[in-house]
Short mmCIF file of C-alpha atoms in Angstrom, two decimals:
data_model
loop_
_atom_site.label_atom_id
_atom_site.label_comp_id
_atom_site.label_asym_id
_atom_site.label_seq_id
_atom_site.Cartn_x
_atom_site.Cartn_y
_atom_site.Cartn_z
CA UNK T 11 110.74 73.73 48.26
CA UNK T 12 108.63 76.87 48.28
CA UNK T 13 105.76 74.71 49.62
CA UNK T 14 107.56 73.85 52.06
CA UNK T 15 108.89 77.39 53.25
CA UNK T 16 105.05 78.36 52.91
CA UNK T 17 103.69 75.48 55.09
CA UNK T 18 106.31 75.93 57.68
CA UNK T 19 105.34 80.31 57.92
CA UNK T 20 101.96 79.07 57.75
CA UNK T 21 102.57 76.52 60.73
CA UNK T 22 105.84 77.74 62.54
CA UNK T 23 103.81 78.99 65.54
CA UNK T 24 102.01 75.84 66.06
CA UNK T 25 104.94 73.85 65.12
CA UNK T 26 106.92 75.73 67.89
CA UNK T 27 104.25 76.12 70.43
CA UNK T 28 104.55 71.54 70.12
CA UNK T 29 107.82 71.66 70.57
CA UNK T 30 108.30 74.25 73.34
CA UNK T 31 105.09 71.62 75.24
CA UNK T 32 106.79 68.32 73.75
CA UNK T 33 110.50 69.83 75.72
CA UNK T 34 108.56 71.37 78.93
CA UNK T 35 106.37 67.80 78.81
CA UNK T 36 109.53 65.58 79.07
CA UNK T 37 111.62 67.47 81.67
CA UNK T 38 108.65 67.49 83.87
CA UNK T 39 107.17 64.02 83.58
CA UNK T 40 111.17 62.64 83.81
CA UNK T 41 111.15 64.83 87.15
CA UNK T 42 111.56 63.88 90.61
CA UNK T 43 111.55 65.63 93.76
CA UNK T 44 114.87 65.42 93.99
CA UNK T 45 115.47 66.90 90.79
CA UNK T 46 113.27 69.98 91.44
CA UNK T 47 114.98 70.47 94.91
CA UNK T 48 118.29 70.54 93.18
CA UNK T 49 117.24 73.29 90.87
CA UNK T 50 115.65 74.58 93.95
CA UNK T 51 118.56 74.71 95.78
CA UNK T 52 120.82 76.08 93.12
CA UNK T 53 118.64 78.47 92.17
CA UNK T 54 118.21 80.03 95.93
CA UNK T 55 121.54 82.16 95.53
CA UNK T 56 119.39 84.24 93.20
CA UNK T 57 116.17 84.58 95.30
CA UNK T 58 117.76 83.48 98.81
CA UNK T 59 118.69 87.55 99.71
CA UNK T 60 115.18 88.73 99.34
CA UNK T 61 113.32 85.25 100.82
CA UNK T 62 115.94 86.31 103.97
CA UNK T 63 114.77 89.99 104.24
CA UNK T 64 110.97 88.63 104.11
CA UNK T 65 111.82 86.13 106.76
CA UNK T 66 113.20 88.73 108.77
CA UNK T 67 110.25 90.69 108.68
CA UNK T 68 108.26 87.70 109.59
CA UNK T 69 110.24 86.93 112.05
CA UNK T 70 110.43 90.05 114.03
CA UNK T 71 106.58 90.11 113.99
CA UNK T 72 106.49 86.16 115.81
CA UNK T 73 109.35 86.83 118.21
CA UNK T 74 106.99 86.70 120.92
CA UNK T 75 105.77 83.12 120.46
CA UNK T 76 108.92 81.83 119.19
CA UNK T 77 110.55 83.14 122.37
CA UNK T 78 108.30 81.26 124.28
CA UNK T 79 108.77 77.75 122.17
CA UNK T 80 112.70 77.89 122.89
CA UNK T 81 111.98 78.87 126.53
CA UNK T 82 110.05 75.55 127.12
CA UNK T 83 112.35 73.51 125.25
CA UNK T 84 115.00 75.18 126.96
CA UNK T 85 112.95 74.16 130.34
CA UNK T 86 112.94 70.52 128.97
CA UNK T 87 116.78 70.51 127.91
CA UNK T 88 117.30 71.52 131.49
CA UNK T 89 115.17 68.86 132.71
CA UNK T 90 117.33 66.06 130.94
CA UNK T 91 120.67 67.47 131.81
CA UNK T 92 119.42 67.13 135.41
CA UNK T 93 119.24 63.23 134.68
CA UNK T 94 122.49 63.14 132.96
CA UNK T 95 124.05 65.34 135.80
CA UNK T 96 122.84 62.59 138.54
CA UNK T 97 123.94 60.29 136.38
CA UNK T 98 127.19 61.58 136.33
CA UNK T 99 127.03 61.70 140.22
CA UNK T 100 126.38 58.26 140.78
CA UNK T 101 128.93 57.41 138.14
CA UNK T 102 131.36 59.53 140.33
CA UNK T 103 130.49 57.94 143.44
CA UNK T 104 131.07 54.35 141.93
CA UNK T 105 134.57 55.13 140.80
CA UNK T 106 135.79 55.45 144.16
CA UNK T 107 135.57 52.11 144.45
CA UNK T 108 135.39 50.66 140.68
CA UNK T 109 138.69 51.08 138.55
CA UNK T 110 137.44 51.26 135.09
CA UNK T 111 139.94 50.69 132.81
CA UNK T 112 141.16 53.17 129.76
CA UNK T 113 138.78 51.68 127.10
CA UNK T 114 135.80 51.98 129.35
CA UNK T 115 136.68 55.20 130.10
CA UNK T 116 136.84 56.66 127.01
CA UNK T 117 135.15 59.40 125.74
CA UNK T 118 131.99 57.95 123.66
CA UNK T 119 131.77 58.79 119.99
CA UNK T 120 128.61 61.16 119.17
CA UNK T 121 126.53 59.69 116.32
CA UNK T 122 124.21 62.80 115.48
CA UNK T 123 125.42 66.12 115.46
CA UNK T 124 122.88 69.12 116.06
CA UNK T 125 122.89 72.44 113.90
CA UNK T 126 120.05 75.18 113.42
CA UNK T 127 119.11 77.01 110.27
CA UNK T 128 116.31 80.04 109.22
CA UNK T 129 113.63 78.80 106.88
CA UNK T 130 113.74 81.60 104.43
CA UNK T 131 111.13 80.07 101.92
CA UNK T 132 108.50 77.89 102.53
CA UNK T 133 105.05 76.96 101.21
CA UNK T 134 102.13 75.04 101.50
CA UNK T 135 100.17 75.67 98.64
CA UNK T 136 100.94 73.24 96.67
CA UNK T 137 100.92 68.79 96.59
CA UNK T 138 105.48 69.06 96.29
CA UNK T 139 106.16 71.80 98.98
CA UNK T 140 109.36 72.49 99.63
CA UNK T 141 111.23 74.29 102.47
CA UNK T 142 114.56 76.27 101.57
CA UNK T 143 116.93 77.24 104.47
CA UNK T 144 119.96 79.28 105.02
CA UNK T 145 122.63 76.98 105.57
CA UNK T 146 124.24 74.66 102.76
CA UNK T 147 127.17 73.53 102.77
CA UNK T 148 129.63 75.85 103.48
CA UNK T 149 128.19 75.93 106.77
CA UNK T 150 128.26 71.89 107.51
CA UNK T 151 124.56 71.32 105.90
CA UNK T 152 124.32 68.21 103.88
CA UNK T 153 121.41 66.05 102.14
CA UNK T 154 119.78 63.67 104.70
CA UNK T 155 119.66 65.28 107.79
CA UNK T 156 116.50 65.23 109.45
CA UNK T 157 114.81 68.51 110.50
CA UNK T 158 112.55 69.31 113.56
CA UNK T 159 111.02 72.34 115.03
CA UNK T 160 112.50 73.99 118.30
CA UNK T 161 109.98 72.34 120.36
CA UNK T 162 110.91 68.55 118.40
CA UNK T 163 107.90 68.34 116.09
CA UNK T 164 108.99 66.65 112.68
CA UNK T 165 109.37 68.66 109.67
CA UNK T 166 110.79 66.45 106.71
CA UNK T 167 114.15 65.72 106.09
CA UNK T 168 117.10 67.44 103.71
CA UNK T 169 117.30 66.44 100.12
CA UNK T 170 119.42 68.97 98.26
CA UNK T 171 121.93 71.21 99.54
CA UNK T 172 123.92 74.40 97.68
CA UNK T 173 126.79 76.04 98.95
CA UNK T 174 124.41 78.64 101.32
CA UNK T 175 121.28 76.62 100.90
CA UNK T 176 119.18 74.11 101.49
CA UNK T 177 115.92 72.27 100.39
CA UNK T 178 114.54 70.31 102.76
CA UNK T 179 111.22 67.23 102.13
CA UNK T 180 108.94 68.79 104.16
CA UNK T 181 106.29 65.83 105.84
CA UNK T 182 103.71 68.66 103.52
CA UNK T 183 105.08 66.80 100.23
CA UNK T 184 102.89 64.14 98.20
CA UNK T 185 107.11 62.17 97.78
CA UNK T 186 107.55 62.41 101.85
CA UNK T 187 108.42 58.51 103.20
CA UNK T 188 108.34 58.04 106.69
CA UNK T 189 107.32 55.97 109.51
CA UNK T 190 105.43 57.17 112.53
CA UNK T 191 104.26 54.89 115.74
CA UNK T 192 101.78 55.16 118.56
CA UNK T 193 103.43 56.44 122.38
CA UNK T 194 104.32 53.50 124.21
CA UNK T 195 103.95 51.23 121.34
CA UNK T 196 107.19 50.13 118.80
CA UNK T 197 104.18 48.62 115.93
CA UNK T 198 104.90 51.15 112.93
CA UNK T 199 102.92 52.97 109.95
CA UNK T 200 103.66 54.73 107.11
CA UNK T 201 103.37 58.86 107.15
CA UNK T 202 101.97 60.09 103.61
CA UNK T 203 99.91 63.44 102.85
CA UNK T 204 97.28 63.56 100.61
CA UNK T 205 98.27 66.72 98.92
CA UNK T 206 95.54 68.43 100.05
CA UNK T 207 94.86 69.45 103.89
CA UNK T 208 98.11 70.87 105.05
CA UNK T 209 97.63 70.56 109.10
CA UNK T 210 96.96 66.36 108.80
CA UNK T 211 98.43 63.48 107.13
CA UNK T 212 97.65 59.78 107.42
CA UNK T 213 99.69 56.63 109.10
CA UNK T 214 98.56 53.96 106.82
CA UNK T 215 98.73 49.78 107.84
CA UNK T 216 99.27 50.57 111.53
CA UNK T 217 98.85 46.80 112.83
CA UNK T 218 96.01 46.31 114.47
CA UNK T 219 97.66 45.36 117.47
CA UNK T 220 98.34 49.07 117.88
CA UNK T 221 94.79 50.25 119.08
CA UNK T 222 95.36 53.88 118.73
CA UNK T 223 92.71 56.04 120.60
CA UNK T 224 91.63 59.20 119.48
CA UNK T 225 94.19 62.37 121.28
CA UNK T 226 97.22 59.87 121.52
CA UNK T 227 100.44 61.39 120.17
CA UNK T 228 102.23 59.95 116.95
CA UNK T 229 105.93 60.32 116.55
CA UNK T 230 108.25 59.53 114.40
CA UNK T 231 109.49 55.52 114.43
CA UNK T 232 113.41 56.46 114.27
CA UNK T 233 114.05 53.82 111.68
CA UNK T 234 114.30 56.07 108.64
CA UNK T 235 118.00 56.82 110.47
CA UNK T 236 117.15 60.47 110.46
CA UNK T 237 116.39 61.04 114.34
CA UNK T 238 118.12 59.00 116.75
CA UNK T 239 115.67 55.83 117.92
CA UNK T 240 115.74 57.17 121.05
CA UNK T 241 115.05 60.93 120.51
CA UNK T 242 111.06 61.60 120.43
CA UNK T 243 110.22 63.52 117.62
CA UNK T 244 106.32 64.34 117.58
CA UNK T 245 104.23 63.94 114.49
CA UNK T 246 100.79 64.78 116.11
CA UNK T 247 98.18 63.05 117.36
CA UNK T 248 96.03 60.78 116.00
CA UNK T 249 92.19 62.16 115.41
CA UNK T 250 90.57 59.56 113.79
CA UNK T 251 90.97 55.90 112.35
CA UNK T 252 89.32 53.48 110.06
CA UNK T 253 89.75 49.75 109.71
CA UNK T 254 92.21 49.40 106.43
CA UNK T 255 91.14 47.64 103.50
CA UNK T 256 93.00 44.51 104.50
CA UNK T 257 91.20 44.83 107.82
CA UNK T 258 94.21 43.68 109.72
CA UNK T 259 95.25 47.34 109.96
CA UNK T 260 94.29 50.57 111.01
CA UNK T 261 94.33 53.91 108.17
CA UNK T 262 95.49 56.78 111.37
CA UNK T 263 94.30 60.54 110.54
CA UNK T 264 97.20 62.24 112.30
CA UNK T 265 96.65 66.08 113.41
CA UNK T 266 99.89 67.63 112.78
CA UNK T 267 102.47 68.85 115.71
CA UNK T 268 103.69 71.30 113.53
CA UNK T 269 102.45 74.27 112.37
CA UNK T 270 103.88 74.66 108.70
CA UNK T 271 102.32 78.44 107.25
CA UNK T 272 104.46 80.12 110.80
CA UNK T 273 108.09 77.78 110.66
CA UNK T 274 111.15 79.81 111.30
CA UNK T 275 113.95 78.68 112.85
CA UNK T 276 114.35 74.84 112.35
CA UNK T 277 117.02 72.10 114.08
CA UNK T 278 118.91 69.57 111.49
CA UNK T 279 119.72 66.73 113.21
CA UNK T 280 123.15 64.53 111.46
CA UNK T 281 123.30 61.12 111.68
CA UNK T 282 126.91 60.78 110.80
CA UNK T 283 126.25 56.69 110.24
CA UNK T 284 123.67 57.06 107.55
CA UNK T 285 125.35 56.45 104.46
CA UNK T 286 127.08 53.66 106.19
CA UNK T 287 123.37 51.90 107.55
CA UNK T 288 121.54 52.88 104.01
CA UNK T 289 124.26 51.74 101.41
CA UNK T 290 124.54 47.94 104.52
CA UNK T 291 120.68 48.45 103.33
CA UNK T 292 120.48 48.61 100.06
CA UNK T 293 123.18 46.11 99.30
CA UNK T 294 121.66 43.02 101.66
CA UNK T 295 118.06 44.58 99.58
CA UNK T 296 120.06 43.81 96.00
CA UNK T 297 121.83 40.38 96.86
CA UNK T 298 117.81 39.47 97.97
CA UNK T 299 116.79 40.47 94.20
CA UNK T 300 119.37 38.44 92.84
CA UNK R 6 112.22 102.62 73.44
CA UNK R 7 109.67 103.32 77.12
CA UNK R 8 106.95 100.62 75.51
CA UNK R 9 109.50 98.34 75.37
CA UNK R 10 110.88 99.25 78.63
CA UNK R 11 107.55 99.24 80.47
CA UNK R 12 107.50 95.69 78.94
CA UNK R 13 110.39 95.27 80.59
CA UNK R 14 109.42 96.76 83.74
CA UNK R 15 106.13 94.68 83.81
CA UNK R 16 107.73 91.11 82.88
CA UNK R 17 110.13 91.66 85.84
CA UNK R 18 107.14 93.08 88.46
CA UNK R 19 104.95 90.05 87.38
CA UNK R 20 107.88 88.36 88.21
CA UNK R 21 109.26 89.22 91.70
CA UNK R 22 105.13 89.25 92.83
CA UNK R 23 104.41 86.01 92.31
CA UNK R 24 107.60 84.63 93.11
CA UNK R 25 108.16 86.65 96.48
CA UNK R 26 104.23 87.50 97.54
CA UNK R 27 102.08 85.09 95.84
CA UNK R 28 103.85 81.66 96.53
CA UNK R 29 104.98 82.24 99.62
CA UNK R 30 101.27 83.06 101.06
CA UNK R 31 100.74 80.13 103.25
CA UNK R 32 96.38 79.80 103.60
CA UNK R 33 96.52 76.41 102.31
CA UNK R 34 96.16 74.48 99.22
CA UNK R 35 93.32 76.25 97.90
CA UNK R 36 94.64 79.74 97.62
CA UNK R 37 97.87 79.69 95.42
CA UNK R 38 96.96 82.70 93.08
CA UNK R 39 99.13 82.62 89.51
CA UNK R 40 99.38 86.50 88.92
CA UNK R 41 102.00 86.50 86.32
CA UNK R 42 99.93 85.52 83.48
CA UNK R 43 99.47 89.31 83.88
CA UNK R 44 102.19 89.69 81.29
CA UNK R 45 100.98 87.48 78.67
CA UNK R 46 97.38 89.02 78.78
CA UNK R 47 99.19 92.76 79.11
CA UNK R 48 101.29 92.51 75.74
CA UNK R 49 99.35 94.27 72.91
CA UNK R 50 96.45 92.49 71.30
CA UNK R 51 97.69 92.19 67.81
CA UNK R 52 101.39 91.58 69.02
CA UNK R 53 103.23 88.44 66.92
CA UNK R 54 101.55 85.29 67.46
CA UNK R 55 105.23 83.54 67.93
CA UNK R 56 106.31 86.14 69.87
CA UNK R 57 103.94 85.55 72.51
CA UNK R 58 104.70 81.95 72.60
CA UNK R 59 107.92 82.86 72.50
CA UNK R 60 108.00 85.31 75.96
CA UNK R 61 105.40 82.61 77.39
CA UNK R 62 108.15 79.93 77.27
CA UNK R 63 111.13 82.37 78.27
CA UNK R 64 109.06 83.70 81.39
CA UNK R 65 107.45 80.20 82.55
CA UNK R 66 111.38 78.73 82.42
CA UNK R 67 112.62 81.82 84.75
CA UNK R 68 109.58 80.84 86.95
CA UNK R 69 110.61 76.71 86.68
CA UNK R 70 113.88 77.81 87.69
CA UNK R 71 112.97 80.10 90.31
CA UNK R 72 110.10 77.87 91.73
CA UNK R 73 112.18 74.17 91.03
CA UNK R 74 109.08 73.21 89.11
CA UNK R 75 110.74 71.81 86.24
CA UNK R 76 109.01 72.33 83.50
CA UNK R 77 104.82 73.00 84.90
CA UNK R 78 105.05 76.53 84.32
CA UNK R 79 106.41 76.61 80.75
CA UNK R 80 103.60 74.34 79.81
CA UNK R 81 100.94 76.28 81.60
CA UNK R 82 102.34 79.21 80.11
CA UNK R 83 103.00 78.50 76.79
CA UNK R 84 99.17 76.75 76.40
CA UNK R 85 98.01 80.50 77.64
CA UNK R 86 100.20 82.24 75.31
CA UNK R 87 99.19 79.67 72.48
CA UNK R 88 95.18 80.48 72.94
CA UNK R 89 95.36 84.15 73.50
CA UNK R 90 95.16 85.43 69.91
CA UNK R 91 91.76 82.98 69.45
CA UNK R 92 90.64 84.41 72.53
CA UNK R 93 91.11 88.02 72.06
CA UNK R 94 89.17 87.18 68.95
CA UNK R 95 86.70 85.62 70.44
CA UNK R 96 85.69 88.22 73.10
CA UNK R 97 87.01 91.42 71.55
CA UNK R 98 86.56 90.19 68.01
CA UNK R 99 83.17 91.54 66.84
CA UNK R 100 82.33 95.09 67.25
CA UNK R 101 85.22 95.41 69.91
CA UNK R 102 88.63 96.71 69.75
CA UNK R 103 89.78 94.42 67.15
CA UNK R 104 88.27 96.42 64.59
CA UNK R 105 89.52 99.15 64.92
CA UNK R 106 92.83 100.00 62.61
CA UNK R 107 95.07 100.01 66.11
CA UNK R 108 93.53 97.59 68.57
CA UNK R 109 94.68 98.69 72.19
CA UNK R 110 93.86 96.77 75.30
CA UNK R 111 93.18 100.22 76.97
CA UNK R 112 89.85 100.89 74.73
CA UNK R 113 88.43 97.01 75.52
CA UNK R 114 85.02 97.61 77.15
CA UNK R 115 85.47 96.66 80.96
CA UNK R 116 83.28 93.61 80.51
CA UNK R 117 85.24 92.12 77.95
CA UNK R 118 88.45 93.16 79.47
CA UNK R 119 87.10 91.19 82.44
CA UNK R 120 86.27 87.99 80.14
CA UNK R 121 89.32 88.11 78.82
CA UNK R 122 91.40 88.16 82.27
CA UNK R 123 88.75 85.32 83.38
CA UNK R 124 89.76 83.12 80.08
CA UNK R 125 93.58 83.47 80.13
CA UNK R 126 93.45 82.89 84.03
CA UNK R 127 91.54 79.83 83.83
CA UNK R 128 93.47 78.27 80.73
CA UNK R 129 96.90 79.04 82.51
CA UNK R 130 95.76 78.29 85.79
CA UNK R 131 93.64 75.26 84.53
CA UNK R 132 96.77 73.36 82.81
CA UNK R 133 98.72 74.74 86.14
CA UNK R 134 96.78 72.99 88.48
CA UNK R 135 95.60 69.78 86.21
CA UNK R 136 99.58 68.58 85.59
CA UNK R 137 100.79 69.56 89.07
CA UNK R 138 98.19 67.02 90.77
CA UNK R 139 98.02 64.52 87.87
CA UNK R 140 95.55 62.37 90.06
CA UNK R 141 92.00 61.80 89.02
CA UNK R 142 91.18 60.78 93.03
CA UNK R 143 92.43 64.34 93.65
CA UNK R 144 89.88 65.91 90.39
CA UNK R 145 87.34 67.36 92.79
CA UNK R 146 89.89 69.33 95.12
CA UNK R 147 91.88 70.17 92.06
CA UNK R 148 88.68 71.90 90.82
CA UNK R 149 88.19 73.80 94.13
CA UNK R 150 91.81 74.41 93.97
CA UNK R 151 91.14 76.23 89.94
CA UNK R 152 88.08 78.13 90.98
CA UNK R 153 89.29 79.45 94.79
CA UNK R 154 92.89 80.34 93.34
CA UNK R 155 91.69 81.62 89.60
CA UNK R 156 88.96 84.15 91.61
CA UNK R 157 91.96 85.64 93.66
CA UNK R 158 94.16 85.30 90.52
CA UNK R 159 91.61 87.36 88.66
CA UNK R 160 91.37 89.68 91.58
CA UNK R 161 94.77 90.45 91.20
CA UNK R 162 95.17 90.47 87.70
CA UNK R 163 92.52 92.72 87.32
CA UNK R 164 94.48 95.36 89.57
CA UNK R 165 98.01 94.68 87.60
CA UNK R 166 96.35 95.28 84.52
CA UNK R 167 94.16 98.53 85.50
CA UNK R 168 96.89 99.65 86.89
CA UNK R 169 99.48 99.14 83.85
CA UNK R 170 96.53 100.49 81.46
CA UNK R 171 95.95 103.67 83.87
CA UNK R 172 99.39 104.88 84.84
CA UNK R 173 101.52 103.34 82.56
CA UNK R 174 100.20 102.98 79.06
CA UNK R 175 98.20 106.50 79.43
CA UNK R 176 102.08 107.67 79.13
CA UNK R 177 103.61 106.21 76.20
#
């Protein structure tokens, strides 16, 4: 017995220094990127007030060229309400002499929903970036919403939320999974960083078929059910390409839309079918394992 | 009572710096300086070999938590904490400070003071940047990534700890 009490005040510092490493070891190998955006996310409440003030400061020192993003998308918003106004002229002008009847009519029900948040932390430093924003959700904020700049350039998507915060996958994350395409072409690739160079990532096995050309703009496919199909959300553009190892594709190095050291404000875009499509998904996936 | 409160003071500085300055300095990969080993190297050379250990763990959780890295920086941490007493005897060990009857960082020779920052920052750092890109195709940026970020890290370090030694411990 005395041994023993001897060899453990002889060892106790090594014996603890194992165990503290063997604990520390096992949380972090067991943890995913959803896991650290949940601590993330809870933990924000406690850092959140400061990150805000330092955002603020930011902030007031890149009104300038912020104010000057939001005027041009505000130009292009105008743009496309002109189309929908004439559309709604024409519409007009055919109901003089169409009756449409009450279900026709009827108002049509909006799929995404549209909200903006501040980026109040954000890094790039590092292969798992994260993005934390003011909104949670108290304020209508909820995982899986995608997120875009002012000017639509693709940011990542939500993965945790708090009550006030949240953490969003930025496309600056080694775990990102997304799918980008060429302009004017529907063939798709997958978007994955490297870790490393934080203003390009990669569209691997783009088909072949695709023939990108170097300067052509990459957005996002729409069939991760984060962004409508429809809306155009820009990844980049592509700067270079290599033959994959399969040779029947092409390996894209995409130039990155977005600036992420200078985000600020950010749109969330809700897809208010997206449990509904992914669970349809995932349960047609497990009846084809079985 | 105001060593142990400068202790205080210091853990919590380290703190707030690295979580509010340091990480959220957006130059890129390379440059992701880890400043609040400043503690560990800070606490008095012949302090409790478990103790350190001890504060190593307790301040790299507060950073997991802060920084959602689950787990990274008590292991880079700890290892630092773990090492220190073999390195302070390594580089202040013969004819430095440690033989003197009360060892105090204050009366390390510059040079070795500067070894010493340069060891602790590229153990913590080292195991930092190692298990947070666990990729051998990634080795050779991971290395740039160590020797860009542990020079600034130093940099910094340096300045925490002159600046603890010259206004701080000069009072107690």
């Amino acid at each position: 017995m005395y041994k023993l009490i001897e060899f453990l005040r002889r060892t106790y510092v090594v014996l603890l220094f194992v165990l503290i490493q063997a604990i520390a070891l096992y949380v972090y190998s067991g943890s995913t990127s959803y896991t650290r955006a949940k601590i993330l996310s809870q933990t924000a409440g406690l850092t959140g007030g400061v990150q805000g003030l330092i955002a603020d400061v930011k902030s007031y020192f890149g009104l300038s060229s912020q104010n000057e993003v939001l005027a041009r998308r505000v130009a292009e918003l105008e743009n496309e309400l002109d189309i929908y106004r004439q559309q709604e002229a024409a519409a007009e002008l055919a109901a003089v002499t169409l009756t449409l009847s009450d279900e026709e009519s009827a108002e049509p029900v909006r799929q995404y929903e549209y909200d903006v948040a501040r980026v109040i932390s954000n890094s790039i430093n590092s292969p798992r970036n994260y993005i934390t924003l003011n909104k949670g959700t108290a304020q209508g904020i909820t995982p899986n919403m995608g997120v875009v700049t002012p000017d639509g350039c693709m940011v990542g998507y939500t993965i945790a939320c708090s009550e006030n915060y949240s953490v969003v996958m930025p496309m600056l994350n080694v775990d990102f999974r997304n799918s980008g395409k060429l302009e004017g072409d529907n063939r798709i690739g997958a978007i994955v960083w490297n870790g490393v160079d934080p203003s390009h990532v990669t569209m691997n096995e783009l088909p072949d078929y695709a023939q990108p050309s170097v300067g052509e703009e990459v957005y996002g496919s729409g069939l991760s059910h984060y962004f409508p199909v429809d809306m155009k959300v820009r990844i980049g553009y592509v700067e270079s390409f290599t033959k994959g190892r399969n040779q029947t594709t092409f390996d894209v190095v995409v130039r990155l839309a977005t600036d992420f050291s200078s985000l600020d404000y950010v749109v969330l875009v809700r897809n208010k079918s997206f449990d509904e499509v992914t669970q349809l998904e995932q349960s047609v996936k497990q009846t084809e394992k079985k | 009572m105001r060593r142990y409160l400068s202790y205080i003071g210091l853990f919590i500085v380290v703190l707030l710096l690295q979580v509010y300055l340091f990480d959220n300095i957006s130059l890129g990969i390379y440059f992701h300086p880890l400043v609040y080993v400043a503690f560990i190297i800070l606490l008095p050379l012949k302090f409790n070999h478990g103790g350190v250990v001890v504060l190593s763990a307790l301040m790299g959780l507060i950073m997991d938590l802060l920084t959602g890295m689950a787990g990274l920086n008590v292991l880079a941490l700890t290892t630092a904490g773990f090492v220190r007493p073999m390195l302070v005897k390594f580089i202040c060990g013969y004819g430095g400070v440690l033989s003197e009857p009360i060892p105090m960082i204050n009366r390390v020779t510059p040079k070795r003071l500067l070894l010493y920052i340069v060891a602790m920052v590229a153990v913590h750092s080292g195991v930092y940047f190692l298990l947070e890109s666990l990729s051998v195709m990634h080795l050779l940026h991971t290395l740039l990534r160590l020797v860009v970020s542990g020079a600034v890290a130093v940099f910094f370090v340096w300045i925490i700890v002159r600046l603890f030694i010259d206004k701080i411990m000069v009072k107690l």
